[in-house]
CSV table of C-alpha atoms in Angstrom, one decimal:
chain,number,residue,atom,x,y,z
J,145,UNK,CA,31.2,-20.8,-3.0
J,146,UNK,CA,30.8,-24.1,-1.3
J,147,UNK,CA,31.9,-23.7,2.4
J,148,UNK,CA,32.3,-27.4,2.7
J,149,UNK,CA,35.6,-27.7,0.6
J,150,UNK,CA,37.5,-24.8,2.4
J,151,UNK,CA,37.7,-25.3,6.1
J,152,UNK,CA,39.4,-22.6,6.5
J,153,UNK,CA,37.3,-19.4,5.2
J,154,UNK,CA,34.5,-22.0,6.7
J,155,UNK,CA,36.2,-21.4,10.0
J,156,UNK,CA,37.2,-17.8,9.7
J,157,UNK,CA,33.5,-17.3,9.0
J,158,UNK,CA,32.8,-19.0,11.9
J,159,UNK,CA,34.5,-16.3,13.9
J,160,UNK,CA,33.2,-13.1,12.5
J,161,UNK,CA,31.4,-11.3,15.3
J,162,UNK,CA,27.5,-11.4,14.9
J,163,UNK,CA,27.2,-7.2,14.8
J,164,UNK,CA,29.7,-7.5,12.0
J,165,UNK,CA,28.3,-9.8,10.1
J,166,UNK,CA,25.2,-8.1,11.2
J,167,UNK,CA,26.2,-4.6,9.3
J,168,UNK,CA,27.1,-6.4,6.2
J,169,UNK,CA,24.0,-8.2,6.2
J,170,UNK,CA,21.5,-5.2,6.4
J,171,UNK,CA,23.0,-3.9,3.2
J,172,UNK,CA,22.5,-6.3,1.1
J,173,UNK,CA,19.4,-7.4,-1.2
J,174,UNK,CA,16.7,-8.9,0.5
J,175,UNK,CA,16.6,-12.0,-2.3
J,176,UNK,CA,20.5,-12.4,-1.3
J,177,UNK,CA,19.4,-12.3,2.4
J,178,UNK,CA,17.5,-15.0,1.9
J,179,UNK,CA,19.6,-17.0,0.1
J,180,UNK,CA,22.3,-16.4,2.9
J,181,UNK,CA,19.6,-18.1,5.6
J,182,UNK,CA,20.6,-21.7,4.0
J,183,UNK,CA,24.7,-20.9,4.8
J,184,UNK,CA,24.9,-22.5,8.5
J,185,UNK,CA,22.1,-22.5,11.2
J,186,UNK,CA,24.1,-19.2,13.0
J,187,UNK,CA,23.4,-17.4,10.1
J,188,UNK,CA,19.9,-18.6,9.6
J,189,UNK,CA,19.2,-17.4,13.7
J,190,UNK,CA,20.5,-14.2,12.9
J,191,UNK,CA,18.9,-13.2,9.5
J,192,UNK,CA,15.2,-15.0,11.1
J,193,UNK,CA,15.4,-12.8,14.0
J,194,UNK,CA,12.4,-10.1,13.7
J,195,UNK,CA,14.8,-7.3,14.7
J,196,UNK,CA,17.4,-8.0,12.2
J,197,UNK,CA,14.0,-7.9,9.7
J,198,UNK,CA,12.7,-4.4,10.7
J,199,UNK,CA,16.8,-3.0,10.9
J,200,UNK,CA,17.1,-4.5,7.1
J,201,UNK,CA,13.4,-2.9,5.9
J,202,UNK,CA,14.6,0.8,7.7
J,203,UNK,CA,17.9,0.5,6.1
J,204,UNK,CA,16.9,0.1,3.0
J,205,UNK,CA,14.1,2.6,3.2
J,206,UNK,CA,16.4,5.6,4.3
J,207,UNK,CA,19.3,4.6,2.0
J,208,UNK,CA,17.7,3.2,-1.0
J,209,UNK,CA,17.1,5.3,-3.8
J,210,UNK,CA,13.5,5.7,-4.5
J,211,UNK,CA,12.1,3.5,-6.9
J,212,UNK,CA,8.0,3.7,-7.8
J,213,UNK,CA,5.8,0.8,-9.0
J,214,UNK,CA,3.2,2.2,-10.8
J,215,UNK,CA,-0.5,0.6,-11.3
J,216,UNK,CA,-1.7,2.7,-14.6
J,217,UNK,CA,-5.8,2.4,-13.2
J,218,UNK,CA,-4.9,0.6,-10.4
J,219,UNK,CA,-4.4,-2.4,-12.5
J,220,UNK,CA,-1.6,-4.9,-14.0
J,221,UNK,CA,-2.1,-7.2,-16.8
J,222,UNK,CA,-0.9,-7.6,-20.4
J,223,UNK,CA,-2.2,-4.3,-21.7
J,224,UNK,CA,-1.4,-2.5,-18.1
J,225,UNK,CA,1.9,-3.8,-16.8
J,226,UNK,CA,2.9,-3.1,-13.6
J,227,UNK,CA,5.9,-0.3,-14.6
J,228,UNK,CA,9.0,0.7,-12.2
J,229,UNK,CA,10.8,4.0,-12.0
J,230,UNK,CA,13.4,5.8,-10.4
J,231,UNK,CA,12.5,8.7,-8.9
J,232,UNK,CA,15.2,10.4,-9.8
J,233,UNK,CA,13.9,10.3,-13.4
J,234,UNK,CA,10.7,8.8,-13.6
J,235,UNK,CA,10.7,9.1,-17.4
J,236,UNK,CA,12.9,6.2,-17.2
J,237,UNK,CA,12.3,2.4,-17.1
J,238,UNK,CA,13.5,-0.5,-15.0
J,239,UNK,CA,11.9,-3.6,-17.5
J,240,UNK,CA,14.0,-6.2,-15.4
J,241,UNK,CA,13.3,-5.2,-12.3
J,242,UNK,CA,10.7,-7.2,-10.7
J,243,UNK,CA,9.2,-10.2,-12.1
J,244,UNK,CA,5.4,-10.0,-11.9
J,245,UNK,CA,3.8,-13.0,-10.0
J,246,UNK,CA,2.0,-15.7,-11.3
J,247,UNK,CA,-2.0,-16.0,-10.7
J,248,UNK,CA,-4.9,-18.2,-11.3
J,249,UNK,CA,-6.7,-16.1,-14.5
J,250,UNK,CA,-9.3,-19.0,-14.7
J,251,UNK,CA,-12.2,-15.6,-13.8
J,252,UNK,CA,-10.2,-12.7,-14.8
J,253,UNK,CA,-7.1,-12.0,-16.7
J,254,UNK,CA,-6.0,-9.1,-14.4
J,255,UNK,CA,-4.9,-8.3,-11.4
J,256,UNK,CA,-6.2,-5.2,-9.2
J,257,UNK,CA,-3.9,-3.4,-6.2
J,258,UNK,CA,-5.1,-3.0,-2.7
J,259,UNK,CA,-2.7,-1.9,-0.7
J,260,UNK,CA,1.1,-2.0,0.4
J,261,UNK,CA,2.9,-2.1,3.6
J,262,UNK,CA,6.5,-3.0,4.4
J,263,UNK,CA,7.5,-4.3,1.1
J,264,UNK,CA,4.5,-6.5,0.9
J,265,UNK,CA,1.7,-6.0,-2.0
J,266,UNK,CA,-2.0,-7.1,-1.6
J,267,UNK,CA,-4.1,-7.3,-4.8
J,268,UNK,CA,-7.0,-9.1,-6.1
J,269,UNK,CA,-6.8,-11.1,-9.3
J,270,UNK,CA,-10.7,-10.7,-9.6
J,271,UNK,CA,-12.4,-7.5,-10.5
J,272,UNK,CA,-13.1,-5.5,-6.6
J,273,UNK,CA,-16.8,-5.7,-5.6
J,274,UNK,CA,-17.1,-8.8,-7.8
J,275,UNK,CA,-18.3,-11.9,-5.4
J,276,UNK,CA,-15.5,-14.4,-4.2
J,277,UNK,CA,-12.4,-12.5,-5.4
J,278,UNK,CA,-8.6,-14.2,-4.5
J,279,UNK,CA,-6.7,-12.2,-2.5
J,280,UNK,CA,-2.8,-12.1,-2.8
J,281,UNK,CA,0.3,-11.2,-0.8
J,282,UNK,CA,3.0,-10.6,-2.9
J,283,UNK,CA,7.0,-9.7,-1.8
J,284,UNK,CA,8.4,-8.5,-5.3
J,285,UNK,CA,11.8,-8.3,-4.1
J,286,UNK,CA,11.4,-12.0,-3.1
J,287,UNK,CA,9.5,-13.2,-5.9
J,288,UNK,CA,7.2,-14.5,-3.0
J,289,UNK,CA,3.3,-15.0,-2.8
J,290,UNK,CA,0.6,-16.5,-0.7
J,291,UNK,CA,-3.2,-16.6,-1.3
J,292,UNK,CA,-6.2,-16.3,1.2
J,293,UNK,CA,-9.2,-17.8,0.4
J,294,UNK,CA,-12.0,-18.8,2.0
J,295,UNK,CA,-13.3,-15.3,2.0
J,296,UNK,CA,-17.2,-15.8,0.2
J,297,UNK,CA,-19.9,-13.8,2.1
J,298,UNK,CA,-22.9,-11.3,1.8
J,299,UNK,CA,-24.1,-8.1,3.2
J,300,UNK,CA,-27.0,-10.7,4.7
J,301,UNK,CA,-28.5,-13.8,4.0
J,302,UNK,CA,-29.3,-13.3,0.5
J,303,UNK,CA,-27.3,-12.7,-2.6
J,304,UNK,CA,-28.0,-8.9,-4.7
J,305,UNK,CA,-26.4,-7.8,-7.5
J,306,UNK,CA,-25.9,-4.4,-6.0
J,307,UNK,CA,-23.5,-6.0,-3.3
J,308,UNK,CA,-19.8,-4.7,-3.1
J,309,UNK,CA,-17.3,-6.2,-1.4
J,310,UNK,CA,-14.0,-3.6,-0.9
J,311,UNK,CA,-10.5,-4.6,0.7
J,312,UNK,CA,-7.7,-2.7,2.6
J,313,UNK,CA,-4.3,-3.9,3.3
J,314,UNK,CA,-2.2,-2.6,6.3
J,315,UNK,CA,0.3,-2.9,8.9
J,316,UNK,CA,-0.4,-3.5,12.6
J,317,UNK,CA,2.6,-2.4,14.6
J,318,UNK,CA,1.2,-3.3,17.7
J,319,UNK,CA,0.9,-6.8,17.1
J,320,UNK,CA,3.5,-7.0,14.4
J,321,UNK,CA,0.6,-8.0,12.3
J,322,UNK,CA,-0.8,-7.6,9.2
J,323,UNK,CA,-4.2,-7.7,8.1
J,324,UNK,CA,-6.9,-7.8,5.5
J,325,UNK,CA,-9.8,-5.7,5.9
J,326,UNK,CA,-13.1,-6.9,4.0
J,327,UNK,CA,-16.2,-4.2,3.4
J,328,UNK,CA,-19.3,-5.3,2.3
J,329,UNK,CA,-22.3,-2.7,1.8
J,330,UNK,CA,-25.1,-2.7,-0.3
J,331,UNK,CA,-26.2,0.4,-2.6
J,332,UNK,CA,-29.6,1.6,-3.7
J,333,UNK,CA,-31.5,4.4,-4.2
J,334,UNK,CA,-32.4,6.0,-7.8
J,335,UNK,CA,-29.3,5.8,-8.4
J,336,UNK,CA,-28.1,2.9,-7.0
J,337,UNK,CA,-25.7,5.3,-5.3
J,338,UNK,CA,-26.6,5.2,-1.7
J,339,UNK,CA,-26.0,2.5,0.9
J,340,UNK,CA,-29.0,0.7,1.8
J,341,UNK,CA,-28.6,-0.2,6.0
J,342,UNK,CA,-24.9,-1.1,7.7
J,343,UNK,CA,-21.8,-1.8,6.4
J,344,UNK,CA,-20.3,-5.6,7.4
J,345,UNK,CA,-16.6,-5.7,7.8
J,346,UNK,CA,-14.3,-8.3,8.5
J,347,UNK,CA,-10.8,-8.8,9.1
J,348,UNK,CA,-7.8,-11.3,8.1
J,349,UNK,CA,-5.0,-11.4,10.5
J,350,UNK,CA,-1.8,-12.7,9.1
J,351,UNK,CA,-0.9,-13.6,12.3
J,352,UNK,CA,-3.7,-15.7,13.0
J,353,UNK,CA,-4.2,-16.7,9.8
J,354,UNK,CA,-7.5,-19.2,9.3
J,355,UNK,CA,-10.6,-17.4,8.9
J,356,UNK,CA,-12.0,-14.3,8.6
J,357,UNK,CA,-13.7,-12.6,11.7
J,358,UNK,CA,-16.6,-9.9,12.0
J,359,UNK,CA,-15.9,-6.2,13.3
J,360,UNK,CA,-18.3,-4.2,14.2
J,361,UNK,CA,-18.7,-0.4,14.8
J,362,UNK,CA,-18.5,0.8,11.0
J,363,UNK,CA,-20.4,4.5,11.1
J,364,UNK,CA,-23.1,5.0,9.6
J,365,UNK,CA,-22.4,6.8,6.4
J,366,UNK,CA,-23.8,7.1,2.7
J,367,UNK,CA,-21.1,6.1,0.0
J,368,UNK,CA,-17.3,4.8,0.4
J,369,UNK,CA,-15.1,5.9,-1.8
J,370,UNK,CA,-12.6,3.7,-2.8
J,371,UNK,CA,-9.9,5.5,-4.4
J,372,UNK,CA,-7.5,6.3,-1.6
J,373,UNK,CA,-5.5,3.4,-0.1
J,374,UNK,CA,-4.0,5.1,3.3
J,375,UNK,CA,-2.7,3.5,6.2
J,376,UNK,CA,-0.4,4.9,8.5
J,377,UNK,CA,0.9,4.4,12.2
J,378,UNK,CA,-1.6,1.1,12.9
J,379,UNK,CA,-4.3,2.9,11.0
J,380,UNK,CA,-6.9,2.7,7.7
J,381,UNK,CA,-8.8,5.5,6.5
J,382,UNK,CA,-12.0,5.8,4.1
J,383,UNK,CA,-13.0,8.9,2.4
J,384,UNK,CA,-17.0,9.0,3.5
J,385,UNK,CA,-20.1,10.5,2.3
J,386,UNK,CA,-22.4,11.1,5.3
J,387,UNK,CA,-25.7,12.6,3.2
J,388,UNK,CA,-26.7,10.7,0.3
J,389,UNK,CA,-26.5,14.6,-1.5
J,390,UNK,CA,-23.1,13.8,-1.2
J,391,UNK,CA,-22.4,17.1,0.4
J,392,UNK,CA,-20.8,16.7,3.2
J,393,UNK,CA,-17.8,14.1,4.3
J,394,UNK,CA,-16.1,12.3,6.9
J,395,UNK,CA,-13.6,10.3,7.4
J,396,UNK,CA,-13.7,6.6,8.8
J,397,UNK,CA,-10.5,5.8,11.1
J,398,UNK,CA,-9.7,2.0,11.9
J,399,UNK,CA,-7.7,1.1,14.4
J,400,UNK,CA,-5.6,-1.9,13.0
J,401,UNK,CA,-4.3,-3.1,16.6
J,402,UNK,CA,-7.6,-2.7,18.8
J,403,UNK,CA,-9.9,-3.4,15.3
J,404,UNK,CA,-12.3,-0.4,16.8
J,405,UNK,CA,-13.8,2.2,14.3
J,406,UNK,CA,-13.8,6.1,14.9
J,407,UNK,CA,-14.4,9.5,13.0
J,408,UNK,CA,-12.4,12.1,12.2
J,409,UNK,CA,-14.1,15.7,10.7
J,410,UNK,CA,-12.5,17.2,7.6
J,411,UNK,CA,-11.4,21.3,7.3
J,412,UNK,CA,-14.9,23.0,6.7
J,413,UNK,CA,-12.7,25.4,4.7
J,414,UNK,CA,-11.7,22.8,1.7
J,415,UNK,CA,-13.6,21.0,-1.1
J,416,UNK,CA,-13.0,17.6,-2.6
J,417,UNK,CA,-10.6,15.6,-0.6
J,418,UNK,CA,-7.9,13.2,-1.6
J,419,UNK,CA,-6.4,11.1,1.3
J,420,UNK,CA,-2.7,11.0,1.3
J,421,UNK,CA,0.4,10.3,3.8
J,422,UNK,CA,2.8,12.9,5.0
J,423,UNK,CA,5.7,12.6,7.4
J,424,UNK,CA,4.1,9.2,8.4
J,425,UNK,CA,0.8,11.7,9.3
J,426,UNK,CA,-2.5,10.9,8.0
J,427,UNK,CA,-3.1,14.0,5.4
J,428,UNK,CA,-5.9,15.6,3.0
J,429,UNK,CA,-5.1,16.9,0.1
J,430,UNK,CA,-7.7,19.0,-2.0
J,431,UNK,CA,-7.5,21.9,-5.4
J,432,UNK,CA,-9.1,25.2,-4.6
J,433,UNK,CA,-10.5,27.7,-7.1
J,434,UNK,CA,-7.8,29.8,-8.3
J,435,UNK,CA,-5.7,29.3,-5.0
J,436,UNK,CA,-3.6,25.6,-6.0
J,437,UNK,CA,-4.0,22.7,-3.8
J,438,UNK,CA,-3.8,22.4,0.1
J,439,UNK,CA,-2.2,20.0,2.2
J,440,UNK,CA,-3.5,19.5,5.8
J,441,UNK,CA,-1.7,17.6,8.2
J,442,UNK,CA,-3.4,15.6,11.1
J,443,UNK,CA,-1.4,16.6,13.9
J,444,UNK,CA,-2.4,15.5,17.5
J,445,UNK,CA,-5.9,15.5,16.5
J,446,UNK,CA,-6.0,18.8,15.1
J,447,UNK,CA,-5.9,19.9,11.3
J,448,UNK,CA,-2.9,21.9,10.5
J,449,UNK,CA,-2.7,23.8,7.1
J,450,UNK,CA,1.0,22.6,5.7
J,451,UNK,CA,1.3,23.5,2.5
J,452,UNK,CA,-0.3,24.9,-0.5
J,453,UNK,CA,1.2,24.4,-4.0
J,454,UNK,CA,-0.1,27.7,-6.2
J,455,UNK,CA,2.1,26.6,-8.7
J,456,UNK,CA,-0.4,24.4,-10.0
J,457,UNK,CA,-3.1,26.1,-10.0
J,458,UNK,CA,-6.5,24.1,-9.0
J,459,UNK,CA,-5.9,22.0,-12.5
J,460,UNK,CA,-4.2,19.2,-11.0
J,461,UNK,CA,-5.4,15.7,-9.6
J,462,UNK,CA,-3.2,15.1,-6.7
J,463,UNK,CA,-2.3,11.1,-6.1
J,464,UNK,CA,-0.3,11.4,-2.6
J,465,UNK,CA,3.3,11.9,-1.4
J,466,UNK,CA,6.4,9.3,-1.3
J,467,UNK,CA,8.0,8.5,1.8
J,468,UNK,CA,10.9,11.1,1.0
J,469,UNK,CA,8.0,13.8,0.8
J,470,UNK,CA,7.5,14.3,-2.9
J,471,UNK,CA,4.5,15.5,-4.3
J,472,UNK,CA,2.6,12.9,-6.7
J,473,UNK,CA,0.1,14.3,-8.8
J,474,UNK,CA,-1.8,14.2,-13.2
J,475,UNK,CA,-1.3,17.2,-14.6
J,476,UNK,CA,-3.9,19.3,-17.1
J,477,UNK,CA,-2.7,16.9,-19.8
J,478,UNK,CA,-3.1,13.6,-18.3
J,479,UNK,CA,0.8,13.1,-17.5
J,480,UNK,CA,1.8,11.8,-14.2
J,481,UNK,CA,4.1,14.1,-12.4
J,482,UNK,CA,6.3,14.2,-9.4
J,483,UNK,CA,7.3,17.3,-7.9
J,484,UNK,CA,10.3,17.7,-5.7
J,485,UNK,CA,9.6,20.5,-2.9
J,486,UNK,CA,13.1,21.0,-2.4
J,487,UNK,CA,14.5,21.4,-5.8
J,488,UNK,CA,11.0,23.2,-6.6
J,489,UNK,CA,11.3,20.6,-9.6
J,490,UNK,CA,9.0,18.8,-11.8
J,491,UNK,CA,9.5,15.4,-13.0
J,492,UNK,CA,6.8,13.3,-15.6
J,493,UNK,CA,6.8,9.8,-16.2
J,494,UNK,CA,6.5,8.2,-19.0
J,495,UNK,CA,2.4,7.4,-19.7
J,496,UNK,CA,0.0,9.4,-20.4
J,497,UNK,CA,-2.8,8.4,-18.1
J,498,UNK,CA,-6.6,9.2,-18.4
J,499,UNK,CA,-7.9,8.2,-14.7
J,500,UNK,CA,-7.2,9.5,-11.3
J,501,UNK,CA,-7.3,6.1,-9.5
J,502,UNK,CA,-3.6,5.3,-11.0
J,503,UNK,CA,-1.4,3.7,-8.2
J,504,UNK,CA,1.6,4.7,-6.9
J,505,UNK,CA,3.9,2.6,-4.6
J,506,UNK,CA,7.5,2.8,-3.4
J,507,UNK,CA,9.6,-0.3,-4.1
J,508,UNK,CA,11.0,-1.7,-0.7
J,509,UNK,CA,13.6,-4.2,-0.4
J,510,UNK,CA,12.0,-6.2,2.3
J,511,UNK,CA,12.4,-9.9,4.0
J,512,UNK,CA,8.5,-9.9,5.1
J,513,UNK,CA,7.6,-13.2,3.3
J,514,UNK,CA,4.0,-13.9,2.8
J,515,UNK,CA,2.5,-16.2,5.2
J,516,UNK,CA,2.2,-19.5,3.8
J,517,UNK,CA,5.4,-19.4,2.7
J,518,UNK,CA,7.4,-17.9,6.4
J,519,UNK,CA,7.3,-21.2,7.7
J,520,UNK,CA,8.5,-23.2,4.9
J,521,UNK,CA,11.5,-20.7,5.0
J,522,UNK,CA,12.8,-21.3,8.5
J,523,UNK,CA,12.8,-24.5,8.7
């Protein structure tokens, strides 16, 4: 439609009250938002404003049905694409759905998730714990994606071979911010399985943008494990070793907004822990003998035993919950499965998978463009 010809639906549009257009707006597909920016300037103050953002992204995440992006080993290349699903019936598949992103392959031909938040994806397109990897936001429902570089550095002066270099992606709500969180340790012992003196971090605000800055405060632990990617309410949480037996656990809290480090215990009465996010609560998932697999909730500081799933048995590798509070989880015969608590259903997907650190991550239609490109869009 070209408004310019018709002055008369140009005018009438004109005159539609901004909380009107304002409810029509929110329900439509973030790539159509943004088309609808370049209409008139009015319409480009309204859809830029940060509240009419975060009303569009909680809109679409309570009425939406659910839709999963799945990273078979936390991967997406040409052997491993990048799959979508409805949850409905994840056996199915949405080909056309998202168009995966385009990335310098000049060092590796794959690309490796990190973390989601808000409709935004962060992956590496360089192996993790491999030196100088390139860091990427990416907005699939926008077909949007920025880079960060400049992010080279060592555990110290020198340069080891047994150096890893780890990321985290997560939301600040404080600061309506989000950030890139770099760790860098250095293992050894016999088994080169045991972290030889601190742990450097750094972070890269969004916000800020520009460089990446040193945190300190990261306890003082044996091994990271670097399977579960939770954040939740302003926070990102490691699954620690604290004896290099590997015997005994923690977990490592950081505080997105104040960028301050803290520890939180696990139940003494559970096993091997997977981290997870229920009810927008940090939670810990983890298969007993012969008694299925517990849920604990982190409520006000305090453990609190949720749920157990007997069903199962202690045969399962749980994965995590979606935000509607279904169960994720690989059964006995390598199948991923999602389990509806409700309908006390379960529903596979289509791969058979052979690997526990398979990604799972809810589709969001979302207007959070990646950094570099936010200010080429409002102006």
């Amino acid at each position: 439609m070209c408004l310019g010809k018709r002055p008369g639906k140009d005018n009438m549009i004109r005159h539609i009250p901004e909380d009107v257009l304002w409810n029509i707006f929110i329900c439509l597909p973030a790539k159509q938002v943004a088309q609808m920016r370049c209409v008139s300037k009015p319409w480009n103050a309204i859809l830029s404003q940060p509240s009419f953002i975060k009303s569009h992204l909680d809109h679409h995440l309570t009425h939406d049905d659910e839709i999963l992006l799945v990273f078979l080993y936390g991967e997406f290349s040409t052997r491993y694409p990048v799959t979508a699903h409805p949850a409905r019936s994840p056996i199915l598949q949405l080909p056309n759905l998202i168009k995966l992103p385009k990335v310098d392959t000049s060092s590796s031909d794959k690309g490796y998730f990190i973390g989601s938040a808000n409709g935004l994806i962060c992956f590496s397109s360089n192996q993790l714990g491999f030196r100088d990897p390139v860091i990427h936001i990416w907005n699939p429902s926008l077909s949007a994606l920025a880079a960060l570089y400049s992010i080279a550095s060592t555990v110290d002066d020198t340069v080891d071979d047994n150096d890893h270099m780890w990321f985290r992606f997560g939301y600040d709500p404080i600061n309506d911010d989000y950030k890139v969180v770099k760790v860098m340790f250095r293992l050894g012992g016999i088994h080169l399985d045991t972290i030889q003196g601190s742990v450097k971090v750094e972070v890269y605000s969004l916000k800020r943008g520009g460089c990446w800055q040193s945190v300190n405060g990261f306890p003082s632990i044996s091994f990271i494990c670097n399977i579960d990617e939770v954040c939740v309410d302003g926070h990102l949480y490691w699954n620690c070793y604290v004896n290099a037996a590997w015997t005994q656990k923690t977990i490592v809290d950081f505080d997105l907004g104040a960028e301050t480090f803290s520890e939180i215990s696990i139940p003494d009465c559970i096993g091997h822990v997977v981290l997870g996010v229920l009810f927008q609560k940090l939670c810990v998932m983890s298969c007993i003998y012969n008694s299925g697999c517990e849920v604990w909730l982190l409520v006000d500081h305090k453990w609190v035993r949720h749920h157990v799933f007997r069903q199962f048995g202690d045969w399962i590798d749980p994965i995590g919950f979606t935000s509607k509070n279904a169960f994720l989880f690989i059964t006995f015969d390598n199948r991923l499965a999602l389990y509806n608590p409700d309908a006390a259903e379960v529903k596979l997907f289509t791969a058979n998978i052979q690997e526990s650190d398979t990604k799972v991550v809810e589709y969001v239609e979302s207007l959070v463009w990646p950094p570099s490109l936010r200010a080429n869009m409002e102006n």
